[in-house]
Coordinates of C-alpha atoms (C1' of nucleotides) in Angstrom, one line a residue:
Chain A
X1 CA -27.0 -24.3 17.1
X2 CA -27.0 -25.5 13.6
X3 CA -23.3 -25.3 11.3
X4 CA -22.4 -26.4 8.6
X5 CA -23.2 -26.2 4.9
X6 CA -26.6 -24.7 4.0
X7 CA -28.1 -27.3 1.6
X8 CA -31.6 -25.6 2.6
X9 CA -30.2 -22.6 0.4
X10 CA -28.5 -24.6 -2.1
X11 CA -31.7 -26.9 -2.4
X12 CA -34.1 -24.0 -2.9
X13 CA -32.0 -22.8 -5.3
X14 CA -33.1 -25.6 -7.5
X15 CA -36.6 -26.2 -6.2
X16 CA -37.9 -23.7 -8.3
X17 CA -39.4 -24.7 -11.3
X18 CA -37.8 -22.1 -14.0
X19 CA -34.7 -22.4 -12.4
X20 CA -34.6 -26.1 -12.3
X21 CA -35.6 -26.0 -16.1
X22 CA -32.6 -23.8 -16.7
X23 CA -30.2 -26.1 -14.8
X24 CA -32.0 -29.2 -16.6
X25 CA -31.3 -27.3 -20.0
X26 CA -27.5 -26.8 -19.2
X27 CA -26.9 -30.3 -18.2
X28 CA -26.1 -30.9 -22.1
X29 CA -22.7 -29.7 -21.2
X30 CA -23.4 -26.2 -23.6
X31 CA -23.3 -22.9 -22.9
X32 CA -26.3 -21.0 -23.4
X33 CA -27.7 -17.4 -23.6
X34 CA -29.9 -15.6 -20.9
X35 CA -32.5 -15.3 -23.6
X36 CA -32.4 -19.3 -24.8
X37 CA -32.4 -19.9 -20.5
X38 CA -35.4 -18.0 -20.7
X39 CA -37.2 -19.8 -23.2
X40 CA -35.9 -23.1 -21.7
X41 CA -37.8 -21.8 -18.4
X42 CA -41.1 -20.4 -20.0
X43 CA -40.4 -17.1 -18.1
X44 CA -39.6 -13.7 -19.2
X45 CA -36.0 -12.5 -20.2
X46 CA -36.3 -9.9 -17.2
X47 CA -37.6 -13.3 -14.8
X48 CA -34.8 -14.9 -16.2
X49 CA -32.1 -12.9 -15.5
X50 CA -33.2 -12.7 -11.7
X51 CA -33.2 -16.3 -11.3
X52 CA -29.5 -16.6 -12.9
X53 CA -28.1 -14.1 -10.8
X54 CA -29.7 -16.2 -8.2
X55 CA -27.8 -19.3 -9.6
X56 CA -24.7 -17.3 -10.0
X57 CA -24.5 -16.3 -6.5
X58 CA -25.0 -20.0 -5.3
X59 CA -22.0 -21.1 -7.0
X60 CA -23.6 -23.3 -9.3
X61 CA -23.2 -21.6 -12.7
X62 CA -20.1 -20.5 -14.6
X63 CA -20.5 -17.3 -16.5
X64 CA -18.8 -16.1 -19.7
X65 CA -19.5 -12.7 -21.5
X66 CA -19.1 -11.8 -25.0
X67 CA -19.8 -8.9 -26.1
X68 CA -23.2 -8.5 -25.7
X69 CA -23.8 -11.8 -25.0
X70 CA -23.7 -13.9 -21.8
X71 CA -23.3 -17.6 -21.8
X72 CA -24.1 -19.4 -19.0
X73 CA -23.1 -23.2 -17.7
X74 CA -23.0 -25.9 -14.8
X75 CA -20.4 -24.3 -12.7
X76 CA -18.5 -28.3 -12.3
X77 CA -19.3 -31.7 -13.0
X78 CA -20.1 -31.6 -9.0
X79 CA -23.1 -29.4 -9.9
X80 CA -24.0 -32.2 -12.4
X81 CA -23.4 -35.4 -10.1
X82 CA -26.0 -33.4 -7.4
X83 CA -28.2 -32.8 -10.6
X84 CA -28.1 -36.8 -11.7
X85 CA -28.4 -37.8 -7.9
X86 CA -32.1 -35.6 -7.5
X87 CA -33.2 -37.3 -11.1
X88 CA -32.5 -40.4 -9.8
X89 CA -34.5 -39.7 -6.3
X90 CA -37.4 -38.4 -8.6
X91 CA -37.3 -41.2 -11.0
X92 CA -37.0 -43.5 -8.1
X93 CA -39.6 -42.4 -6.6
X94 CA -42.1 -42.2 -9.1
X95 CA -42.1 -37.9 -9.2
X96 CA -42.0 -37.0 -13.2
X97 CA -43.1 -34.5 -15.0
X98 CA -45.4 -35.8 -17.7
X99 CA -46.1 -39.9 -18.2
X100 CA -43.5 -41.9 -19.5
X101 CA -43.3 -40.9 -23.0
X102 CA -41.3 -42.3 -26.3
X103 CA -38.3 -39.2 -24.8
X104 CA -37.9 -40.6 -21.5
X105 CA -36.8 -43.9 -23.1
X106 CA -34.8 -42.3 -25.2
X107 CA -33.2 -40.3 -22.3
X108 CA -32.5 -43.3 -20.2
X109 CA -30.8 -45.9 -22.9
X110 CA -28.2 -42.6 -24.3
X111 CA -28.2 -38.9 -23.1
X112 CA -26.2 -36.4 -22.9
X113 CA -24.8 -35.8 -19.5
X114 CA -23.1 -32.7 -18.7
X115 CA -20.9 -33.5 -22.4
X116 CA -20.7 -37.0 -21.6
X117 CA -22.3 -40.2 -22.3
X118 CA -25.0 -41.6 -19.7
X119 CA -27.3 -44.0 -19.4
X120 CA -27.5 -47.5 -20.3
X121 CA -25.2 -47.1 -23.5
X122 CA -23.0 -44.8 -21.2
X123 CA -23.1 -47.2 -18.3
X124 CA -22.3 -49.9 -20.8
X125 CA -19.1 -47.9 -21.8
X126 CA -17.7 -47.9 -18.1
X127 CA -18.1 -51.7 -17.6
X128 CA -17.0 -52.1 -20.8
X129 CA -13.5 -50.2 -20.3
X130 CA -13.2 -51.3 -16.6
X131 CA -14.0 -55.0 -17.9
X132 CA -11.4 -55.2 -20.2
X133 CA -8.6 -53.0 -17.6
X134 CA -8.4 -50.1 -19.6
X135 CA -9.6 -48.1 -16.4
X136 CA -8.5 -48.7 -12.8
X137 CA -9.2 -47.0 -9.3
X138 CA -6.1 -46.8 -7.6
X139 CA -6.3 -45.1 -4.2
X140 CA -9.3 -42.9 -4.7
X141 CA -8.5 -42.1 -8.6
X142 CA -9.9 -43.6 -11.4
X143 CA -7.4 -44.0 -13.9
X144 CA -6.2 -45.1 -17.3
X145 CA -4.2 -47.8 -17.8
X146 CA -1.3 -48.8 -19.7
X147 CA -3.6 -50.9 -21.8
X148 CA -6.5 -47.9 -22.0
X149 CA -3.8 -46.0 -23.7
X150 CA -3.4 -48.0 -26.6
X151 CA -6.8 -48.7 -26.8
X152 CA -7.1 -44.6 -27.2
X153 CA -4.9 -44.1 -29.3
X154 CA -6.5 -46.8 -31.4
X155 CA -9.7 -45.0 -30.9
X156 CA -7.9 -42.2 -32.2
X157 CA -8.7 -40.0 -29.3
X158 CA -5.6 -37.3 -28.6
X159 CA -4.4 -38.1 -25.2
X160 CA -1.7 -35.5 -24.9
X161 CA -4.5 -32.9 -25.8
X162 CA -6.3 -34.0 -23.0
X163 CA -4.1 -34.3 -20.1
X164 CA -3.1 -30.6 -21.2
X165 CA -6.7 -29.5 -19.8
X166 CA -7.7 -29.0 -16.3
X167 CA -10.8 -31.4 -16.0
X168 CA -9.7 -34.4 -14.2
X169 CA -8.7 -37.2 -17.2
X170 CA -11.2 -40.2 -15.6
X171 CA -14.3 -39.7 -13.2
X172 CA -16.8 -41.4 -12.3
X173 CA -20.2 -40.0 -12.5
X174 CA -23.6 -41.7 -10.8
X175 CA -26.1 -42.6 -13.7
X176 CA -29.6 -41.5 -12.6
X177 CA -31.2 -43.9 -15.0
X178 CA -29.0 -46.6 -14.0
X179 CA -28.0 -46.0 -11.0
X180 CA -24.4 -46.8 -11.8
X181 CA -21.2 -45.7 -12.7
X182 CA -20.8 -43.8 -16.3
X183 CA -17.4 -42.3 -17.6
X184 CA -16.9 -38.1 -17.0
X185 CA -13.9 -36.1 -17.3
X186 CA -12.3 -34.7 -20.5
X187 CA -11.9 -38.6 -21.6
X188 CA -15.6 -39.4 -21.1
X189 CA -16.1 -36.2 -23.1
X190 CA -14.2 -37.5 -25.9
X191 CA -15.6 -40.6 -26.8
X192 CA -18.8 -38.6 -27.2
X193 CA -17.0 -36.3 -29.0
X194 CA -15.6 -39.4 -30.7
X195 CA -18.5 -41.3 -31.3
X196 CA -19.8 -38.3 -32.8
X197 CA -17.4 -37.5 -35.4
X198 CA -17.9 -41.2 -36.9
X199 CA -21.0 -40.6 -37.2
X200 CA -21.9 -43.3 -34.6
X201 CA -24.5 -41.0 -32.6
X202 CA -25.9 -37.9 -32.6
X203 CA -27.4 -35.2 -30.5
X204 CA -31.2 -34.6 -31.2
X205 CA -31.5 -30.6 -31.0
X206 CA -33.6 -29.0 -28.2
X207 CA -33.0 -32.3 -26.0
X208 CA -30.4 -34.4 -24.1
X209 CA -31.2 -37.5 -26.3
X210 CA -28.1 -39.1 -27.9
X211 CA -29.5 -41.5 -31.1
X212 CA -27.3 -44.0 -32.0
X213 CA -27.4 -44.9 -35.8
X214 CA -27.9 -48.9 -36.2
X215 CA -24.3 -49.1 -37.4
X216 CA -23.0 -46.8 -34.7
X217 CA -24.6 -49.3 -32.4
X218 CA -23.0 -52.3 -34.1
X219 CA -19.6 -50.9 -34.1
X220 CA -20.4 -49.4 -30.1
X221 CA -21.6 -53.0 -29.3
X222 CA -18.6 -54.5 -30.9
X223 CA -16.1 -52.8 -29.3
X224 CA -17.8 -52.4 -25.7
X225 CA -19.2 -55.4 -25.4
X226 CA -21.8 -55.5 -22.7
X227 CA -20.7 -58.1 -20.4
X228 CA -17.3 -58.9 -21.8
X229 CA -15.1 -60.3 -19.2
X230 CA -11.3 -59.3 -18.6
X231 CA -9.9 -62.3 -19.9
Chain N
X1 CA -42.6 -29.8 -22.9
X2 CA -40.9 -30.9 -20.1
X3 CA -40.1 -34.4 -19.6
X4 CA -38.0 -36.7 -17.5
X5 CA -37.4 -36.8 -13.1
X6 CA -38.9 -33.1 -11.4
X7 CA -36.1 -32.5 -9.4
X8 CA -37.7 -29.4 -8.9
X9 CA -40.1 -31.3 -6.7
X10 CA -37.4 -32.9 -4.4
X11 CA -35.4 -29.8 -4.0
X12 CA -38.1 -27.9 -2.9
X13 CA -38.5 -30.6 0.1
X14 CA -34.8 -30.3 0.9
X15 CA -35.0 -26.6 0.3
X16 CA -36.7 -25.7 3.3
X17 CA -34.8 -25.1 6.5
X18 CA -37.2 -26.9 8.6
X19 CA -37.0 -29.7 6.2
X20 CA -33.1 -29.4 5.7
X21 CA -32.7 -29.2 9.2
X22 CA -34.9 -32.5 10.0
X23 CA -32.5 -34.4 7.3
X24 CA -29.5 -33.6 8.0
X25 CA -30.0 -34.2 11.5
X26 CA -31.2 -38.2 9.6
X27 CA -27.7 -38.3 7.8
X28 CA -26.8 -39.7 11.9
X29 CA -28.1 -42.6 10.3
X30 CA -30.8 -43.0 13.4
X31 CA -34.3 -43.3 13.3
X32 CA -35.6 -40.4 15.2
X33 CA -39.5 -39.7 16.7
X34 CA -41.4 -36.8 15.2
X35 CA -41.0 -35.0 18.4
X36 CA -37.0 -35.3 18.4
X37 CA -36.9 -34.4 15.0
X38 CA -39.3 -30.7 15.6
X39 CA -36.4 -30.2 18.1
X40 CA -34.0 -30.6 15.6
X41 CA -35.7 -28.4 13.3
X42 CA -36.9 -25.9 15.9
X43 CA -40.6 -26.1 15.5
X44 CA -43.8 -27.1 16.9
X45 CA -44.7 -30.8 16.4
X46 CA -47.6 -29.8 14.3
X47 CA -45.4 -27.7 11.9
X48 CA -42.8 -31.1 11.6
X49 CA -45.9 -33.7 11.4
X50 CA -46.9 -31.8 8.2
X51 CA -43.2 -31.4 6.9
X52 CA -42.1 -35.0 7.7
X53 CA -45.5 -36.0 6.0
X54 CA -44.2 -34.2 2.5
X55 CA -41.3 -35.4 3.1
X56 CA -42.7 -39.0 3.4
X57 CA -44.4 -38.7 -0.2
X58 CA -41.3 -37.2 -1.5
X59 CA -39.6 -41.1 -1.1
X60 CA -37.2 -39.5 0.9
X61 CA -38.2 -41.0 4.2
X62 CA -38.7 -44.6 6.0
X63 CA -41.2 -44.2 8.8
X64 CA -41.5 -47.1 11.2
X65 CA -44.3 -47.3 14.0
X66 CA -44.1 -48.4 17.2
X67 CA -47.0 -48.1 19.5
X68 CA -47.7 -44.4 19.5
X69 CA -44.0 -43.6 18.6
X70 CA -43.7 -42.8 14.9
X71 CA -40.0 -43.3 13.6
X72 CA -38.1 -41.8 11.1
X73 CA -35.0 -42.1 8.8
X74 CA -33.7 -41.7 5.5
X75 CA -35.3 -43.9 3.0
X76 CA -32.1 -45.2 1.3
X77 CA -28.2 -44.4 0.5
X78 CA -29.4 -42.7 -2.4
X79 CA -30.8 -40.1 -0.3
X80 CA -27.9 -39.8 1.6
X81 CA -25.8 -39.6 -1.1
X82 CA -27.6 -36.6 -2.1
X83 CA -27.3 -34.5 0.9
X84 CA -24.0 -35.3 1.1
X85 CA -23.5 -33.3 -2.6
X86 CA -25.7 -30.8 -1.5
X87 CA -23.4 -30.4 1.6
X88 CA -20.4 -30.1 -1.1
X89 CA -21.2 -27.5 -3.3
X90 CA -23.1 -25.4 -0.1
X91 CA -19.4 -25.4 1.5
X92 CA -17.9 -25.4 -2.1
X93 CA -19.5 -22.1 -3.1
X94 CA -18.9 -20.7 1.0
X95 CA -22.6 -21.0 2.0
X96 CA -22.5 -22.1 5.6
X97 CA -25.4 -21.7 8.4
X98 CA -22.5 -20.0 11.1
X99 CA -18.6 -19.0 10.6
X100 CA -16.5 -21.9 10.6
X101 CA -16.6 -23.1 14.2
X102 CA -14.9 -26.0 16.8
X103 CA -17.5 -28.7 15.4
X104 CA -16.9 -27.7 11.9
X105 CA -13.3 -28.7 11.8
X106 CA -14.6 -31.8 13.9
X107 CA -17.3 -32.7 11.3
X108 CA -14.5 -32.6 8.5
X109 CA -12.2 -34.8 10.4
X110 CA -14.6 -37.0 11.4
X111 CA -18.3 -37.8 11.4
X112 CA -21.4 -40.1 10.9
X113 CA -22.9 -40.2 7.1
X114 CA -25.3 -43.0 6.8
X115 CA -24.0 -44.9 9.7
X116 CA -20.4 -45.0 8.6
X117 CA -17.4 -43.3 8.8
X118 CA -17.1 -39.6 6.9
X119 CA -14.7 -37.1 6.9
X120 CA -11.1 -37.2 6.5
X121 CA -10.6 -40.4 8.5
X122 CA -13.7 -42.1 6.9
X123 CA -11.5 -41.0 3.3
X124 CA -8.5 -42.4 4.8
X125 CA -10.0 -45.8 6.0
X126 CA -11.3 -46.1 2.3
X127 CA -8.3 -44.9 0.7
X128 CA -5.9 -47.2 3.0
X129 CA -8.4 -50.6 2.1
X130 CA -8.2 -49.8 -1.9
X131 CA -4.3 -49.4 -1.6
X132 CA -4.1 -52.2 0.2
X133 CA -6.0 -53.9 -2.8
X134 CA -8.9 -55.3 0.1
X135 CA -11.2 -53.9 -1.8
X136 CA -11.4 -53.8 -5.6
X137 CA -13.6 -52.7 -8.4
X138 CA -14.8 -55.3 -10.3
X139 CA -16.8 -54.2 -12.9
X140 CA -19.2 -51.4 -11.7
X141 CA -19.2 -53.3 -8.0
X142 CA -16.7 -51.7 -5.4
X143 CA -15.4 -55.9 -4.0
X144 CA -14.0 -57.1 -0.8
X145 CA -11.2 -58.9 -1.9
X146 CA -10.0 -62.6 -0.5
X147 CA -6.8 -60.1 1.5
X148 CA -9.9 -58.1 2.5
X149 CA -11.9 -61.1 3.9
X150 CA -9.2 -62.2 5.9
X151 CA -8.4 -58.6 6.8
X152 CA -12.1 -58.4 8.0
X153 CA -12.2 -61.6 10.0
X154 CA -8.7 -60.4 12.0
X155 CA -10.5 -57.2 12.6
X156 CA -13.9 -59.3 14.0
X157 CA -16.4 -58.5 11.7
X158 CA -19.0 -61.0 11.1
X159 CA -19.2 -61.1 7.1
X160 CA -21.5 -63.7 7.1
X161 CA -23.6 -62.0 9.1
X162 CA -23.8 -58.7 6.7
X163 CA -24.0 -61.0 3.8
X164 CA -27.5 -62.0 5.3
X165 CA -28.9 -58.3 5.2
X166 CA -30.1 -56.7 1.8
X167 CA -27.7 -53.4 2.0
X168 CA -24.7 -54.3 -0.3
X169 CA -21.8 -55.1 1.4
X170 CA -19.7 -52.1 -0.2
X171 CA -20.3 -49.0 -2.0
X172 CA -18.6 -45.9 -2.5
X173 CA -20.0 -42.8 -1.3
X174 CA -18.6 -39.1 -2.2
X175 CA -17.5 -37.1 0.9
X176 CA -18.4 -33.9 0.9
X177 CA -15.8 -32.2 2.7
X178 CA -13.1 -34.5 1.2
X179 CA -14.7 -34.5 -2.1
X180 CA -13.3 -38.5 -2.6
X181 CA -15.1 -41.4 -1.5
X182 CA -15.4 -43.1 1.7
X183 CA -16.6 -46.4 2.4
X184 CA -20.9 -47.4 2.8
X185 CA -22.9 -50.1 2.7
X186 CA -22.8 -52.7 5.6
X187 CA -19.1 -52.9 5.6
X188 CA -19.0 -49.6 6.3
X189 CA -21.2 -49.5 9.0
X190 CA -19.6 -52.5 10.4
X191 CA -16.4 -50.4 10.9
X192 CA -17.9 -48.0 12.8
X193 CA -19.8 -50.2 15.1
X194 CA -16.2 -52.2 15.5
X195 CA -14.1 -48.8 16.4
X196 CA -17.2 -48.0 18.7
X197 CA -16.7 -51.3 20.4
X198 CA -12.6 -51.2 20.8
X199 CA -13.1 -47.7 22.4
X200 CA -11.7 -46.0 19.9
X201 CA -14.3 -43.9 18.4
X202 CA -17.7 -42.5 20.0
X203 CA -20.4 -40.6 18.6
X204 CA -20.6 -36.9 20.1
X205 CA -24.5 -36.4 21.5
X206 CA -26.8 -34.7 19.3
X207 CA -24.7 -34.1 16.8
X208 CA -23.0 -36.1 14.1
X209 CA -19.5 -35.7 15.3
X210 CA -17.5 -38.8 16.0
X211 CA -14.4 -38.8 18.1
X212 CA -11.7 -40.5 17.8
X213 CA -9.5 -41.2 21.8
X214 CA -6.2 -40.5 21.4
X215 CA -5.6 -44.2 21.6
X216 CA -8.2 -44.9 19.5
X217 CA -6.2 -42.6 16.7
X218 CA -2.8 -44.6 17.1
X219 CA -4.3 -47.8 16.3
X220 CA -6.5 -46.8 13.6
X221 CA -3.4 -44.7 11.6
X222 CA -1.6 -47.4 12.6
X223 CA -3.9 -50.2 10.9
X224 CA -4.7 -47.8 8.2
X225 CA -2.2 -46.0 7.8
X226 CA -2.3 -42.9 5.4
X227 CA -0.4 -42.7 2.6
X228 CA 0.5 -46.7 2.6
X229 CA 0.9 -48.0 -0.6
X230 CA 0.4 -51.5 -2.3
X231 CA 3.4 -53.8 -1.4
Chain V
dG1 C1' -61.5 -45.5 33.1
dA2 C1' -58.9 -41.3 33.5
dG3 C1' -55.1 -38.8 32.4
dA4 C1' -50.8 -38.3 29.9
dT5 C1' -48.2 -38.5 25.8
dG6 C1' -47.4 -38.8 20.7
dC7 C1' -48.9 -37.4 16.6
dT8 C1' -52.4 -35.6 12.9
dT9 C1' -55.6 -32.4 10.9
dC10 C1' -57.9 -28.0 10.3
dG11 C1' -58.0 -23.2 9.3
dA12 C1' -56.4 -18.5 9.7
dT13 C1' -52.3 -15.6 9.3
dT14 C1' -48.5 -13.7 7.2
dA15 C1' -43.9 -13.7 5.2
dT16 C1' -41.7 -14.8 1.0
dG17 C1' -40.4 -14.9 -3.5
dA18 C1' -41.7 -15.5 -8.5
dT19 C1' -43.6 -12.7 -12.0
dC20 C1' -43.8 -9.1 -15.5
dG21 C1' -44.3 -4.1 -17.3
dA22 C1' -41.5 -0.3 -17.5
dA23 C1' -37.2 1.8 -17.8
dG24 C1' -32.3 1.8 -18.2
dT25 C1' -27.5 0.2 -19.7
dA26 C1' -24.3 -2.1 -22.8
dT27 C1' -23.0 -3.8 -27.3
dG28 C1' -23.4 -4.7 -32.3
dA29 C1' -24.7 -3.6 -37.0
dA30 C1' -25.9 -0.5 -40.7
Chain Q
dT1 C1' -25.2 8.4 -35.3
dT2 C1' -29.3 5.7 -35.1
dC3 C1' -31.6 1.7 -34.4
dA4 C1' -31.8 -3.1 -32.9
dT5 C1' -30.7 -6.5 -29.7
dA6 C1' -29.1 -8.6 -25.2
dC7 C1' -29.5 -8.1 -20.7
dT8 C1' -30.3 -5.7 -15.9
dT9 C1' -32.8 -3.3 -12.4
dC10 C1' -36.9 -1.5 -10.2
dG11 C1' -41.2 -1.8 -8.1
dA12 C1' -45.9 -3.4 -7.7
dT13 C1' -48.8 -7.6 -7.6
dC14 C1' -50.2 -11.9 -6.1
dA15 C1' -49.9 -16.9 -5.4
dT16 C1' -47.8 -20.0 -2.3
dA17 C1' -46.5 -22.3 1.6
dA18 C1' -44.6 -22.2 6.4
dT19 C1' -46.4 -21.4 10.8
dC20 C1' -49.0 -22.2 15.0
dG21 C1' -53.3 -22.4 18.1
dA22 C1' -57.0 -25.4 18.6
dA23 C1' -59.1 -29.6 18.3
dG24 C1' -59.1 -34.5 17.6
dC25 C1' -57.3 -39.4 17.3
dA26 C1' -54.3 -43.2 18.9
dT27 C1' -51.6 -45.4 22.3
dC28 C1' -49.7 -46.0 26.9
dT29 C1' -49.6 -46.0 32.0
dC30 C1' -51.6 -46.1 36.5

DNA sequence: GAGATGCTTCGATTATGATCGAAGTATGAA
DNA sequence: TTCATACTTCGATCATAATCGAAGCATCTC
């Protein structure tokens, strides 16, 4: 007698192609229409809708109406890590869609990864911040410390806006590319958010790329050095 | 166009009861015989030779042969790790296989992932090491500290034996009914061969149950004690 | 060598589910 | 109010893949 979670159902649920596409789509952390899912999916708007109501009933989208719109996204940053966790199997194990092309660079040194940063700039972040003690597991939670605080504030990221949110502050989130740890929860989120508003990086439209500017770089690479020990 | 891992693909294995069935049974962390693992799955050996042989391409398998037995496991942690999401957002989003049962509740307090301890004691073992600050984060790496060596040799584990092997010596994996880590890698499996040893623990047949003597509970809350916190 | 056991491959069957045209409902704009 | 747009539902079609009986190959035991 078999109990216990059905991942057969869960797993099927993303085995399809359109539906995977979709999912794929929403891991830039936005909320999109039925009709842009649809075109994400290369299906009909009618094929489109089935398949979300599909992914609605499985838990794994969250679903906001207005007016006559619907906007659909990742239900939780769990949804996400199980995403990451099959990219890395597929990359791992050589299953990709087209040949490595000039994107799939692109995706793996900075993406966008359910709103935060990921790959190997993203990965470089974590090290960086747990390197220097600004982050810290205590128990099971990853944490900010007295010392990330200031370094925050310096950063000019608003703390107190955060914490007033329900997304966990600090989580750690498997990189697919990388295969380590990058930085999620609402302060992950806002050193995107961050490095976006100086102009640092940007989102490339239609994809998950992040670019980096050659400044932006400098000044990331400056203050996260890769490799910089806790002195 | 479509570029980057086809997760798609690998869900599509997993998303098949059959297949879901043959994998979880895997997550004992045992290699099992093509044979065993069509029981498992409840169908004819030549229906499982053709799954475990998709499987197999998928990456998601190690096959070992012996003589005319042909042995299976999981291919890595990675593919564990996996599941184990899967397993969270199936019991997440209320998709289980039967209504919660007696080996439900026994799979949440305790049970094999991998070949280490899962479940709300495998949480509590991790959670009680990291407060006790034998382990660490250094870095990205989870660290047995110098308290965690000695904490280890008392306990009679052999670290220079598990140094010799290639699995890493620690690493966090995410428990799905916890939804927090517990402890992998050889360490982890070392535990649960030690508790095995002193009696205290046994693994339930044919499924992935562990249970804990009565005994055996006393001196593990008493050596890892929940809720303890760093002196 | 003969027979038993473990596993693979082949091919036919059939259940499943993705797909889209058609039609309908809900909302927004003029 | 009318028309346009966003989305849902229905039902027929058809491609796909799981399934198993049959047959074959590999290994083991007596």
């Amino acid at each position: 007698m078999k109990e216990g979670p059905d991942i057969a159902y869960i797993a099927s649920l993303i085995g399809d192609p359109a539906r995977a596409n979709m999912l794929t789509a929403l891991m830039s952390g936005k909320a999109l229409t039925a009709s842009e899912l649809s075109y994400e999916a290369g299906v009909t708007l009618q094929t489109a809708s089935s398949h979300l109501s599909k992914l609605d009933e499985g838990g794994l989208l969250r679903v906001r109406k207005q007016g006559r719109h619907k906007y659909f996204s990742l239900a939780n940053e769990d949804v996400a890590g199980v995403l990451e966790g099959l990219m890395g199997l597929a990359a791992g194990s050589g299953h990709l869609r087209r040949r490595i092309g000039p994107q799939d660079a692109q995706l793996r040194h900075a993406r966008v990864c359910y709103n935060h940063l990921a790959g190997d700039m993203g990965t470089q972040l974590f090290d960086s911040l747990m390197a220097q003690g600004h982050l810290a597991l205590t128990g099971d939670e990853l944490c900010l410390t007295a010392s990330g605080e200031a370094f925050v504030a310096d950063f000019e990221i608003d703390l107190t806006a955060l914490r007033r949110g329900r997304t966990p502050l600090c989580r750690e989130c498997l990189d697919w590319s990388e295969r380590r740890s990058h930085l999620a929860g609402s302060l992950g989120r806002a050193f995107l958010r961050r490095f976006e508003e100086l102009s640092w990086a940007k989102r490339e439209p239609e994809t998950r790329v992040i670019s980096f500017s050659r400044e932006g770089a400098r000044e990331f690479n400056q203050l996260f050095a890769p490799g910089r020990l806790m002195p």
